[in-house]
mmCIF file with all atom_site columns, C-alpha atoms in Angstrom:
data_model
loop_
_atom_site.group_PDB
_atom_site.id
_atom_site.type_symbol
_atom_site.label_atom_id
_atom_site.label_alt_id
_atom_site.label_comp_id
_atom_site.label_asym_id
_atom_site.label_entity_id
_atom_site.label_seq_id
_atom_site.pdbx_PDB_ins_code
_atom_site.Cartn_x
_atom_site.Cartn_y
_atom_site.Cartn_z
_atom_site.occupancy
_atom_site.B_iso_or_equiv
_atom_site.pdbx_formal_charge
_atom_site.auth_seq_id
_atom_site.auth_comp_id
_atom_site.auth_asym_id
_atom_site.auth_atom_id
_atom_site.pdbx_PDB_model_num
ATOM 1   C CA . ASP A 1 1   ? -4.182  12.128  16.561  1.00 65.00 ? 1   ASP A CA 1
ATOM 2   C CA . ALA A 1 2   ? -6.647  10.645  14.114  1.00 75.00 ? 2   ALA A CA 1
ATOM 3   C CA . GLY A 1 3   ? -5.179  8.471   11.442  1.00 91.00 ? 3   GLY A CA 1
ATOM 4   C CA . VAL A 1 4   ? -6.528  8.010   7.941   1.00 95.00 ? 4   VAL A CA 1
ATOM 5   C CA . THR A 1 5   ? -10.239 7.295   7.931   1.00 96.00 ? 5   THR A CA 1
ATOM 6   C CA . GLN A 1 6   ? -12.358 5.882   5.132   1.00 97.00 ? 6   GLN A CA 1
ATOM 7   C CA . SER A 1 7   ? -16.054 5.427   4.571   1.00 97.00 ? 7   SER A CA 1
ATOM 8   C CA . PRO A 1 8   ? -17.997 3.334   4.112   1.00 97.00 ? 8   PRO A CA 1
ATOM 9   C CA . THR A 1 9   ? -16.393 0.162   5.430   1.00 95.00 ? 9   THR A CA 1
ATOM 10  C CA . HIS A 1 10  ? -18.263 -2.127  3.082   1.00 96.00 ? 10  HIS A CA 1
ATOM 11  C CA . LEU A 1 11  ? -20.344 -1.507  -0.002  1.00 96.00 ? 11  LEU A CA 1
ATOM 12  C CA . ILE A 1 12  ? -22.326 -3.741  -2.329  1.00 97.00 ? 12  ILE A CA 1
ATOM 13  C CA . LYS A 1 13  ? -23.274 -2.519  -5.796  1.00 97.00 ? 13  LYS A CA 1
ATOM 14  C CA . THR A 1 14  ? -24.530 -4.054  -9.021  1.00 97.00 ? 14  THR A CA 1
ATOM 15  C CA . ARG A 1 15  ? -22.934 -3.892  -12.441 1.00 97.00 ? 15  ARG A CA 1
ATOM 16  C CA . GLY A 1 16  ? -23.377 -0.559  -14.198 1.00 97.00 ? 16  GLY A CA 1
ATOM 17  C CA . GLN A 1 17  ? -23.892 1.433   -11.020 1.00 97.00 ? 17  GLN A CA 1
ATOM 18  C CA . GLN A 1 18  ? -21.700 4.246   -9.774  1.00 98.00 ? 18  GLN A CA 1
ATOM 19  C CA . VAL A 1 19  ? -19.950 4.443   -6.396  1.00 98.00 ? 19  VAL A CA 1
ATOM 20  C CA . THR A 1 20  ? -18.252 7.136   -4.312  1.00 98.00 ? 20  THR A CA 1
ATOM 21  C CA . LEU A 1 21  ? -15.730 6.315   -1.626  1.00 98.00 ? 21  LEU A CA 1
ATOM 22  C CA . ARG A 1 22  ? -14.445 8.853   0.896   1.00 98.00 ? 22  ARG A CA 1
ATOM 23  C CA . CYS A 1 23  ? -11.183 9.435   2.695   1.00 98.00 ? 23  CYS A CA 1
ATOM 24  C CA . SER A 1 24  ? -9.952  11.817  5.364   1.00 97.00 ? 24  SER A CA 1
ATOM 25  C CA . PRO A 1 25  ? -6.170  12.080  5.611   1.00 96.00 ? 25  PRO A CA 1
ATOM 26  C CA . LYS A 1 26  ? -4.072  11.924  8.732   1.00 94.00 ? 26  LYS A CA 1
ATOM 27  C CA . SER A 1 27  ? -3.924  15.235  10.553  1.00 93.00 ? 27  SER A CA 1
ATOM 28  C CA . GLY A 1 28  ? -1.258  17.463  9.008   1.00 90.00 ? 28  GLY A CA 1
ATOM 29  C CA . HIS A 1 29  ? -1.105  15.604  5.699   1.00 91.00 ? 29  HIS A CA 1
ATOM 30  C CA . ASP A 1 30  ? -1.926  17.294  2.411   1.00 92.00 ? 30  ASP A CA 1
ATOM 31  C CA . THR A 1 31  ? -1.606  14.529  -0.197  1.00 92.00 ? 31  THR A CA 1
ATOM 32  C CA . VAL A 1 32  ? -3.973  11.634  -0.780  1.00 95.00 ? 32  VAL A CA 1
ATOM 33  C CA . SER A 1 33  ? -3.337  8.543   -2.867  1.00 95.00 ? 33  SER A CA 1
ATOM 34  C CA . TRP A 1 34  ? -5.801  5.807   -3.781  1.00 97.00 ? 34  TRP A CA 1
ATOM 35  C CA . TYR A 1 35  ? -4.997  2.136   -4.344  1.00 97.00 ? 35  TYR A CA 1
ATOM 36  C CA . GLN A 1 36  ? -7.000  -0.879  -5.469  1.00 98.00 ? 36  GLN A CA 1
ATOM 37  C CA . GLN A 1 37  ? -6.209  -4.204  -3.830  1.00 95.00 ? 37  GLN A CA 1
ATOM 38  C CA . ALA A 1 38  ? -7.754  -7.253  -5.464  1.00 94.00 ? 38  ALA A CA 1
ATOM 39  C CA . LEU A 1 39  ? -8.057  -10.387 -3.353  1.00 91.00 ? 39  LEU A CA 1
ATOM 40  C CA . GLY A 1 40  ? -4.684  -12.012 -2.820  1.00 88.00 ? 40  GLY A CA 1
ATOM 41  C CA . GLN A 1 41  ? -2.793  -9.251  -4.632  1.00 92.00 ? 41  GLN A CA 1
ATOM 42  C CA . GLY A 1 42  ? -0.713  -6.241  -3.729  1.00 93.00 ? 42  GLY A CA 1
ATOM 43  C CA . PRO A 1 43  ? -2.258  -2.776  -3.920  1.00 95.00 ? 43  PRO A CA 1
ATOM 44  C CA . GLN A 1 44  ? -2.242  -1.077  -7.328  1.00 96.00 ? 44  GLN A CA 1
ATOM 45  C CA . PHE A 1 45  ? -1.862  2.697   -7.547  1.00 95.00 ? 45  PHE A CA 1
ATOM 46  C CA . ILE A 1 46  ? -4.905  4.490   -8.975  1.00 97.00 ? 46  ILE A CA 1
ATOM 47  C CA . PHE A 1 47  ? -4.039  8.187   -8.579  1.00 96.00 ? 47  PHE A CA 1
ATOM 48  C CA . GLN A 1 48  ? -2.752  10.825  -6.224  1.00 94.00 ? 48  GLN A CA 1
ATOM 49  C CA . TYR A 1 49  ? -4.152  14.252  -5.327  1.00 95.00 ? 49  TYR A CA 1
ATOM 50  C CA . TYR A 1 50  ? -2.405  17.344  -4.041  1.00 92.00 ? 50  TYR A CA 1
ATOM 51  C CA . GLU A 1 51  ? -3.753  20.902  -3.914  1.00 91.00 ? 51  GLU A CA 1
ATOM 52  C CA . GLU A 1 52  ? -7.040  19.622  -5.332  1.00 93.00 ? 52  GLU A CA 1
ATOM 53  C CA . GLU A 1 53  ? -5.308  18.471  -8.526  1.00 94.00 ? 53  GLU A CA 1
ATOM 54  C CA . GLU A 1 54  ? -4.530  14.981  -9.799  1.00 93.00 ? 54  GLU A CA 1
ATOM 55  C CA . ARG A 1 55  ? -0.770  14.762  -9.511  1.00 90.00 ? 55  ARG A CA 1
ATOM 56  C CA . GLN A 1 56  ? -0.116  11.248  -10.801 1.00 89.00 ? 56  GLN A CA 1
ATOM 57  C CA . ARG A 1 57  ? -2.234  8.509   -12.279 1.00 93.00 ? 57  ARG A CA 1
ATOM 58  C CA . GLY A 1 58  ? -1.770  4.785   -12.586 1.00 93.00 ? 58  GLY A CA 1
ATOM 59  C CA . ASN A 1 59  ? -3.012  2.513   -15.323 1.00 94.00 ? 59  ASN A CA 1
ATOM 60  C CA . PHE A 1 60  ? -6.737  2.770   -14.621 1.00 96.00 ? 60  PHE A CA 1
ATOM 61  C CA . PRO A 1 61  ? -9.502  3.731   -17.056 1.00 96.00 ? 61  PRO A CA 1
ATOM 62  C CA . ASP A 1 62  ? -11.316 7.048   -17.026 1.00 96.00 ? 62  ASP A CA 1
ATOM 63  C CA . ARG A 1 63  ? -14.206 5.383   -15.191 1.00 97.00 ? 63  ARG A CA 1
ATOM 64  C CA . PHE A 1 64  ? -12.074 5.994   -12.119 1.00 98.00 ? 64  PHE A CA 1
ATOM 65  C CA . SER A 1 65  ? -12.051 9.644   -11.113 1.00 97.00 ? 65  SER A CA 1
ATOM 66  C CA . GLY A 1 66  ? -11.322 11.558  -7.975  1.00 97.00 ? 66  GLY A CA 1
ATOM 67  C CA . HIS A 1 67  ? -11.516 14.802  -6.169  1.00 97.00 ? 67  HIS A CA 1
ATOM 68  C CA . GLN A 1 68  ? -9.716  16.516  -3.347  1.00 97.00 ? 68  GLN A CA 1
ATOM 69  C CA . PHE A 1 69  ? -11.382 19.161  -1.210  1.00 97.00 ? 69  PHE A CA 1
ATOM 70  C CA . PRO A 1 70  ? -9.844  22.254  0.409   1.00 96.00 ? 70  PRO A CA 1
ATOM 71  C CA . ASN A 1 71  ? -9.672  20.406  3.748   1.00 95.00 ? 71  ASN A CA 1
ATOM 72  C CA . TYR A 1 72  ? -7.510  17.732  1.981   1.00 95.00 ? 72  TYR A CA 1
ATOM 73  C CA . SER A 1 73  ? -10.159 15.027  2.189   1.00 97.00 ? 73  SER A CA 1
ATOM 74  C CA . SER A 1 74  ? -10.751 13.085  -0.990  1.00 98.00 ? 74  SER A CA 1
ATOM 75  C CA . GLU A 1 75  ? -13.299 11.065  -2.925  1.00 98.00 ? 75  GLU A CA 1
ATOM 76  C CA . LEU A 1 76  ? -12.860 8.225   -5.364  1.00 98.00 ? 76  LEU A CA 1
ATOM 77  C CA . ASN A 1 77  ? -15.634 7.775   -7.913  1.00 98.00 ? 77  ASN A CA 1
ATOM 78  C CA . VAL A 1 78  ? -16.073 4.735   -10.099 1.00 98.00 ? 78  VAL A CA 1
ATOM 79  C CA . ASN A 1 79  ? -18.640 4.784   -12.897 1.00 97.00 ? 79  ASN A CA 1
ATOM 80  C CA . ALA A 1 80  ? -20.183 1.902   -14.823 1.00 97.00 ? 80  ALA A CA 1
ATOM 81  C CA . LEU A 1 81  ? -19.082 -0.687  -12.295 1.00 97.00 ? 81  LEU A CA 1
ATOM 82  C CA . TRP A 1 82  ? -18.196 -4.148  -13.483 1.00 96.00 ? 82  TRP A CA 1
ATOM 83  C CA . LEU A 1 83  ? -17.418 -7.341  -11.653 1.00 96.00 ? 83  LEU A CA 1
ATOM 84  C CA . GLY A 1 84  ? -13.663 -6.795  -11.880 1.00 96.00 ? 84  GLY A CA 1
ATOM 85  C CA . ASP A 1 85  ? -13.937 -3.647  -9.781  1.00 97.00 ? 85  ASP A CA 1
ATOM 86  C CA . SER A 1 86  ? -14.630 -5.766  -6.703  1.00 97.00 ? 86  SER A CA 1
ATOM 87  C CA . ALA A 1 87  ? -11.692 -5.093  -4.404  1.00 97.00 ? 87  ALA A CA 1
ATOM 88  C CA . LEU A 1 88  ? -10.463 -3.391  -1.268  1.00 95.00 ? 88  LEU A CA 1
ATOM 89  C CA . TYR A 1 89  ? -9.916  0.302   -1.966  1.00 97.00 ? 89  TYR A CA 1
ATOM 90  C CA . LEU A 1 90  ? -7.229  1.862   0.153   1.00 96.00 ? 90  LEU A CA 1
ATOM 91  C CA . CYS A 1 91  ? -6.586  5.509   0.766   1.00 96.00 ? 91  CYS A CA 1
ATOM 92  C CA . ALA A 1 92  ? -3.162  6.696   1.878   1.00 95.00 ? 92  ALA A CA 1
ATOM 93  C CA . SER A 1 93  ? -2.052  10.119  3.005   1.00 93.00 ? 93  SER A CA 1
ATOM 94  C CA . SER A 1 94  ? 1.327   11.803  3.112   1.00 90.00 ? 94  SER A CA 1
ATOM 95  C CA . LEU A 1 95  ? 2.938   15.216  3.394   1.00 86.00 ? 95  LEU A CA 1
ATOM 96  C CA . ILE A 1 96  ? 4.266   16.750  0.195   1.00 76.00 ? 96  ILE A CA 1
ATOM 97  C CA . GLY A 1 97  ? 7.113   18.508  1.954   1.00 68.00 ? 97  GLY A CA 1
ATOM 98  C CA . GLY A 1 98  ? 8.095   15.488  3.985   1.00 63.00 ? 98  GLY A CA 1
ATOM 99  C CA . SER A 1 99  ? 9.082   12.013  2.982   1.00 61.00 ? 99  SER A CA 1
ATOM 100 C CA . ILE A 1 100 ? 6.375   11.782  0.375   1.00 58.00 ? 100 ILE A CA 1
ATOM 101 C CA . ASN A 1 101 ? 6.865   8.079   -0.053  1.00 67.00 ? 101 ASN A CA 1
ATOM 102 C CA . GLU A 1 102 ? 6.006   7.499   3.608   1.00 82.00 ? 102 GLU A CA 1
ATOM 103 C CA . GLN A 1 103 ? 2.322   6.945   3.199   1.00 89.00 ? 103 GLN A CA 1
ATOM 104 C CA . PHE A 1 104 ? -0.124  6.123   5.948   1.00 91.00 ? 104 PHE A CA 1
ATOM 105 C CA . PHE A 1 105 ? -2.999  3.873   4.981   1.00 94.00 ? 105 PHE A CA 1
ATOM 106 C CA . GLY A 1 106 ? -6.599  3.768   6.063   1.00 95.00 ? 106 GLY A CA 1
ATOM 107 C CA . PRO A 1 107 ? -8.496  0.547   6.810   1.00 93.00 ? 107 PRO A CA 1
ATOM 108 C CA . GLY A 1 108 ? -9.996  0.474   3.336   1.00 95.00 ? 108 GLY A CA 1
ATOM 109 C CA . THR A 1 109 ? -13.437 0.161   1.794   1.00 96.00 ? 109 THR A CA 1
ATOM 110 C CA . ARG A 1 110 ? -14.449 -3.301  0.645   1.00 96.00 ? 110 ARG A CA 1
ATOM 111 C CA . LEU A 1 111 ? -16.435 -2.972  -2.594  1.00 98.00 ? 111 LEU A CA 1
ATOM 112 C CA . THR A 1 112 ? -18.385 -5.922  -3.919  1.00 97.00 ? 112 THR A CA 1
ATOM 113 C CA . VAL A 1 113 ? -19.931 -5.694  -7.382  1.00 97.00 ? 113 VAL A CA 1
ATOM 114 C CA . LEU A 1 114 ? -22.641 -8.241  -8.151  1.00 96.00 ? 114 LEU A CA 1
ATOM 115 C CA . GLY B 2 1   ? 9.409   0.060   -15.642 1.00 83.00 ? 1   GLY B CA 1
ATOM 116 C CA . ASN B 2 2   ? 9.669   -0.221  -11.887 1.00 89.00 ? 2   ASN B CA 1
ATOM 117 C CA . SER B 2 3   ? 8.598   -3.484  -10.285 1.00 93.00 ? 3   SER B CA 1
ATOM 118 C CA . VAL B 2 4   ? 8.855   -5.531  -7.098  1.00 96.00 ? 4   VAL B CA 1
ATOM 119 C CA . THR B 2 5   ? 9.053   -9.312  -6.792  1.00 96.00 ? 5   THR B CA 1
ATOM 120 C CA . GLN B 2 6   ? 8.509   -11.150 -3.521  1.00 95.00 ? 6   GLN B CA 1
ATOM 121 C CA . MET B 2 7   ? 8.894   -14.781 -2.622  1.00 88.00 ? 7   MET B CA 1
ATOM 122 C CA . GLU B 2 8   ? 5.653   -16.665 -2.862  1.00 85.00 ? 8   GLU B CA 1
ATOM 123 C CA . GLY B 2 9   ? 3.798   -17.743 0.200   1.00 85.00 ? 9   GLY B CA 1
ATOM 124 C CA . PRO B 2 10  ? 2.353   -18.938 2.323   1.00 94.00 ? 10  PRO B CA 1
ATOM 125 C CA . VAL B 2 11  ? 5.283   -19.241 4.685   1.00 96.00 ? 11  VAL B CA 1
ATOM 126 C CA . THR B 2 12  ? 4.576   -21.374 7.749   1.00 97.00 ? 12  THR B CA 1
ATOM 127 C CA . LEU B 2 13  ? 6.937   -21.253 10.714  1.00 97.00 ? 13  LEU B CA 1
ATOM 128 C CA . SER B 2 14  ? 6.977   -22.385 14.301  1.00 97.00 ? 14  SER B CA 1
ATOM 129 C CA . GLU B 2 15  ? 7.150   -19.789 17.043  1.00 97.00 ? 15  GLU B CA 1
ATOM 130 C CA . GLU B 2 16  ? 10.719  -18.532 17.675  1.00 96.00 ? 16  GLU B CA 1
ATOM 131 C CA . ALA B 2 17  ? 11.919  -19.596 14.220  1.00 97.00 ? 17  ALA B CA 1
ATOM 132 C CA . PHE B 2 18  ? 14.006  -17.322 12.009  1.00 97.00 ? 18  PHE B CA 1
ATOM 133 C CA . LEU B 2 19  ? 12.171  -15.498 9.253   1.00 97.00 ? 19  LEU B CA 1
ATOM 134 C CA . THR B 2 20  ? 13.377  -14.363 5.848   1.00 97.00 ? 20  THR B CA 1
ATOM 135 C CA . ILE B 2 21  ? 11.074  -13.011 3.171   1.00 97.00 ? 21  ILE B CA 1
ATOM 136 C CA . ASN B 2 22  ? 12.884  -12.240 -0.054  1.00 97.00 ? 22  ASN B CA 1
ATOM 137 C CA . CYS B 2 23  ? 12.215  -9.093  -2.051  1.00 97.00 ? 23  CYS B CA 1
ATOM 138 C CA . THR B 2 24  ? 13.952  -7.906  -5.205  1.00 97.00 ? 24  THR B CA 1
ATOM 139 C CA . TYR B 2 25  ? 13.201  -4.838  -7.245  1.00 96.00 ? 25  TYR B CA 1
ATOM 140 C CA . THR B 2 26  ? 13.743  -3.242  -10.618 1.00 95.00 ? 26  THR B CA 1
ATOM 141 C CA . ALA B 2 27  ? 13.898  0.522   -10.697 1.00 91.00 ? 27  ALA B CA 1
ATOM 142 C CA . THR B 2 28  ? 15.357  3.525   -12.422 1.00 85.00 ? 28  THR B CA 1
ATOM 143 C CA . GLY B 2 29  ? 16.941  6.138   -10.229 1.00 81.00 ? 29  GLY B CA 1
ATOM 144 C CA . TYR B 2 30  ? 17.152  5.768   -6.485  1.00 83.00 ? 30  TYR B CA 1
ATOM 145 C CA . PRO B 2 31  ? 13.858  4.650   -5.017  1.00 90.00 ? 31  PRO B CA 1
ATOM 146 C CA . SER B 2 32  ? 12.954  4.346   -1.371  1.00 92.00 ? 32  SER B CA 1
ATOM 147 C CA . LEU B 2 33  ? 12.091  0.839   -0.187  1.00 94.00 ? 33  LEU B CA 1
ATOM 148 C CA . PHE B 2 34  ? 9.429   -0.214  2.298   1.00 95.00 ? 34  PHE B CA 1
ATOM 149 C CA . TRP B 2 35  ? 7.927   -3.176  4.064   1.00 97.00 ? 35  TRP B CA 1
ATOM 150 C CA . TYR B 2 36  ? 4.245   -2.941  4.938   1.00 96.00 ? 36  TYR B CA 1
ATOM 151 C CA . VAL B 2 37  ? 2.247   -5.440  6.995   1.00 97.00 ? 37  VAL B CA 1
ATOM 152 C CA . GLN B 2 38  ? -1.443  -6.206  6.642   1.00 94.00 ? 38  GLN B CA 1
ATOM 153 C CA . TYR B 2 39  ? -3.306  -8.017  9.407   1.00 92.00 ? 39  TYR B CA 1
ATOM 154 C CA . PRO B 2 40  ? -6.557  -9.813  8.529   1.00 86.00 ? 40  PRO B CA 1
ATOM 155 C CA . GLY B 2 41  ? -9.343  -7.400  7.699   1.00 80.00 ? 41  GLY B CA 1
ATOM 156 C CA . GLU B 2 42  ? -7.183  -4.315  8.086   1.00 83.00 ? 42  GLU B CA 1
ATOM 157 C CA . GLY B 2 43  ? -5.341  -1.776  5.966   1.00 86.00 ? 43  GLY B CA 1
ATOM 158 C CA . LEU B 2 44  ? -1.580  -1.610  5.570   1.00 92.00 ? 44  LEU B CA 1
ATOM 159 C CA . GLN B 2 45  ? 0.807   -0.528  8.299   1.00 93.00 ? 45  GLN B CA 1
ATOM 160 C CA . LEU B 2 46  ? 4.301   0.705   7.557   1.00 93.00 ? 46  LEU B CA 1
ATOM 161 C CA . LEU B 2 47  ? 6.734   -1.734  9.175   1.00 96.00 ? 47  LEU B CA 1
ATOM 162 C CA . LEU B 2 48  ? 10.081  -0.255  8.135   1.00 96.00 ? 48  LEU B CA 1
ATOM 163 C CA . LYS B 2 49  ? 11.765  1.745   5.405   1.00 94.00 ? 49  LYS B CA 1
ATOM 164 C CA . ALA B 2 50  ? 15.138  2.565   3.855   1.00 94.00 ? 50  ALA B CA 1
ATOM 165 C CA . THR B 2 51  ? 15.786  5.554   1.650   1.00 90.00 ? 51  THR B CA 1
ATOM 166 C CA . LYS B 2 52  ? 19.259  4.910   0.226   1.00 90.00 ? 52  LYS B CA 1
ATOM 167 C CA . ALA B 2 53  ? 21.718  2.129   -0.489  1.00 92.00 ? 53  ALA B CA 1
ATOM 168 C CA . ASP B 2 54  ? 23.121  0.293   2.555   1.00 94.00 ? 54  ASP B CA 1
ATOM 169 C CA . ASP B 2 55  ? 20.476  1.807   4.844   1.00 95.00 ? 55  ASP B CA 1
ATOM 170 C CA . LYS B 2 56  ? 19.021  -0.666  7.317   1.00 97.00 ? 56  LYS B CA 1
ATOM 171 C CA . GLY B 2 57  ? 15.422  -0.235  8.341   1.00 96.00 ? 57  GLY B CA 1
ATOM 172 C CA . SER B 2 58  ? 14.279  -1.832  11.581  1.00 97.00 ? 58  SER B CA 1
ATOM 173 C CA . ASN B 2 59  ? 11.169  -2.002  13.731  1.00 96.00 ? 59  ASN B CA 1
ATOM 174 C CA . LYS B 2 60  ? 9.631   -4.463  16.208  1.00 95.00 ? 60  LYS B CA 1
ATOM 175 C CA . GLY B 2 61  ? 12.513  -6.905  15.725  1.00 97.00 ? 61  GLY B CA 1
ATOM 176 C CA . PHE B 2 62  ? 12.213  -6.872  11.934  1.00 98.00 ? 62  PHE B CA 1
ATOM 177 C CA . GLU B 2 63  ? 15.122  -5.692  9.778   1.00 98.00 ? 63  GLU B CA 1
ATOM 178 C CA . ALA B 2 64  ? 15.827  -5.128  6.097   1.00 98.00 ? 64  ALA B CA 1
ATOM 179 C CA . THR B 2 65  ? 18.901  -3.736  4.346   1.00 97.00 ? 65  THR B CA 1
ATOM 180 C CA . TYR B 2 66  ? 18.760  -1.798  1.066   1.00 96.00 ? 66  TYR B CA 1
ATOM 181 C CA . ARG B 2 67  ? 21.217  -3.650  -1.203  1.00 96.00 ? 67  ARG B CA 1
ATOM 182 C CA . LYS B 2 68  ? 21.740  -1.781  -4.435  1.00 93.00 ? 68  LYS B CA 1
ATOM 183 C CA . GLU B 2 69  ? 24.258  -4.267  -5.837  1.00 93.00 ? 69  GLU B CA 1
ATOM 184 C CA . THR B 2 70  ? 21.769  -7.132  -5.612  1.00 95.00 ? 70  THR B CA 1
ATOM 185 C CA . THR B 2 71  ? 18.639  -4.917  -5.938  1.00 95.00 ? 71  THR B CA 1
ATOM 186 C CA . SER B 2 72  ? 17.210  -6.581  -2.847  1.00 97.00 ? 72  SER B CA 1
ATOM 187 C CA . PHE B 2 73  ? 15.459  -5.631  0.380   1.00 97.00 ? 73  PHE B CA 1
ATOM 188 C CA . HIS B 2 74  ? 14.919  -8.912  2.238   1.00 98.00 ? 74  HIS B CA 1
ATOM 189 C CA . LEU B 2 75  ? 12.895  -8.867  5.450   1.00 98.00 ? 75  LEU B CA 1
ATOM 190 C CA . GLU B 2 76  ? 14.303  -10.766 8.457   1.00 98.00 ? 76  GLU B CA 1
ATOM 191 C CA . LYS B 2 77  ? 13.349  -11.438 12.049  1.00 98.00 ? 77  LYS B CA 1
ATOM 192 C CA . GLY B 2 78  ? 15.323  -13.544 14.458  1.00 96.00 ? 78  GLY B CA 1
ATOM 193 C CA . SER B 2 79  ? 12.432  -15.035 16.422  1.00 96.00 ? 79  SER B CA 1
ATOM 194 C CA . VAL B 2 80  ? 8.854   -14.847 15.144  1.00 97.00 ? 80  VAL B CA 1
ATOM 195 C CA . GLN B 2 81  ? 5.763   -14.861 17.319  1.00 97.00 ? 81  GLN B CA 1
ATOM 196 C CA . VAL B 2 82  ? 2.217   -16.008 16.633  1.00 96.00 ? 82  VAL B CA 1
ATOM 197 C CA . SER B 2 83  ? 1.219   -12.348 16.583  1.00 95.00 ? 83  SER B CA 1
ATOM 198 C CA . ASP B 2 84  ? 3.473   -11.796 13.539  1.00 97.00 ? 84  ASP B CA 1
ATOM 199 C CA . SER B 2 85  ? 1.059   -13.816 11.395  1.00 96.00 ? 85  SER B CA 1
ATOM 200 C CA . ALA B 2 86  ? -0.007  -11.452 8.613   1.00 96.00 ? 86  ALA B CA 1
ATOM 201 C CA . VAL B 2 87  ? 0.632   -10.614 4.963   1.00 96.00 ? 87  VAL B CA 1
ATOM 202 C CA . TYR B 2 88  ? 3.857   -8.724  4.285   1.00 97.00 ? 88  TYR B CA 1
ATOM 203 C CA . PHE B 2 89  ? 4.296   -6.428  1.292   1.00 97.00 ? 89  PHE B CA 1
ATOM 204 C CA . CYS B 2 90  ? 7.538   -5.093  -0.112  1.00 97.00 ? 90  CYS B CA 1
ATOM 205 C CA . ALA B 2 91  ? 7.181   -1.779  -1.937  1.00 96.00 ? 91  ALA B CA 1
ATOM 206 C CA . LEU B 2 92  ? 9.255   0.834   -3.699  1.00 93.00 ? 92  LEU B CA 1
ATOM 207 C CA . GLY B 2 93  ? 8.517   4.518   -3.937  1.00 90.00 ? 93  GLY B CA 1
ATOM 208 C CA . ASN B 2 94  ? 9.642   6.842   -6.674  1.00 77.00 ? 94  ASN B CA 1
ATOM 209 C CA . GLN B 2 95  ? 10.217  10.580  -6.492  1.00 70.00 ? 95  GLN B CA 1
ATOM 210 C CA . GLY B 2 96  ? 6.661   11.205  -7.538  1.00 70.00 ? 96  GLY B CA 1
ATOM 211 C CA . GLY B 2 97  ? 5.262   9.513   -4.481  1.00 78.00 ? 97  GLY B CA 1
ATOM 212 C CA . LYS B 2 98  ? 3.687   6.505   -6.154  1.00 88.00 ? 98  LYS B CA 1
ATOM 213 C CA . LEU B 2 99  ? 4.190   3.208   -4.333  1.00 92.00 ? 99  LEU B CA 1
ATOM 214 C CA . ILE B 2 100 ? 4.682   -0.013  -6.289  1.00 94.00 ? 100 ILE B CA 1
ATOM 215 C CA . PHE B 2 101 ? 3.933   -3.158  -4.305  1.00 96.00 ? 101 PHE B CA 1
ATOM 216 C CA . GLY B 2 102 ? 4.913   -6.772  -4.598  1.00 96.00 ? 102 GLY B CA 1
ATOM 217 C CA . GLN B 2 103 ? 2.207   -9.418  -4.554  1.00 95.00 ? 103 GLN B CA 1
ATOM 218 C CA . GLY B 2 104 ? 2.541   -10.018 -0.822  1.00 96.00 ? 104 GLY B CA 1
ATOM 219 C CA . THR B 2 105 ? 3.769   -12.959 1.250   1.00 96.00 ? 105 THR B CA 1
ATOM 220 C CA . GLU B 2 106 ? 1.466   -14.566 3.785   1.00 96.00 ? 106 GLU B CA 1
ATOM 221 C CA . LEU B 2 107 ? 3.180   -15.594 7.018   1.00 97.00 ? 107 LEU B CA 1
ATOM 222 C CA . SER B 2 108 ? 1.591   -18.054 9.403   1.00 96.00 ? 108 SER B CA 1
ATOM 223 C CA . VAL B 2 109 ? 3.307   -18.690 12.747  1.00 97.00 ? 109 VAL B CA 1
ATOM 224 C CA . LYS B 2 110 ? 2.226   -21.762 14.720  1.00 96.00 ? 110 LYS B CA 1
ATOM 225 C CA . PRO B 2 111 ? 2.617   -22.048 18.500  1.00 95.00 ? 111 PRO B CA 1
#
């Protein structure tokens, strides 16, 4: 049973560029959430997708956008990157009908903005 | 708004010592509470959870009890091992499914 997978593992971008991160949820899960974890901090909720719609959003600017596909996989897009976007981006999946708070996390994508 | 506060680290213990990591929360309603663990270079793994007051979550020798009267969810283990060295995160989850994390507590266990 494959867990949550994310790609790429690491990414280096320069200020002003755009980036797309990808996530495949755990088998059987239908909800994907994205978190940003700055160095030495706890993860911060970005948004959550269910049925290809954004269900909840945290306190992040519109530069952060997402998408969920019919197979439940998801993308996180960040436009106009700036240095403060450097972080570990974590994807978590869950099942809407189950214990939705029980989220399973992927290994993350480490984004470095130079 | 909802928030989670954890004791600051790093916490350094000798092998077989007793561990307590304090976690308190502020929340409206009746959130679920979680402890996640993050090993170096990895994502987060769910360690244990509790969904209502007085519930005790347990896993791998770790325990935490959901105390509504003190709004706490302290993590304990009777005898830590070197392999327990990691960063531990307390989190609460609301009905909408969003998780709110504390800042994390780094644990280092020396042989």
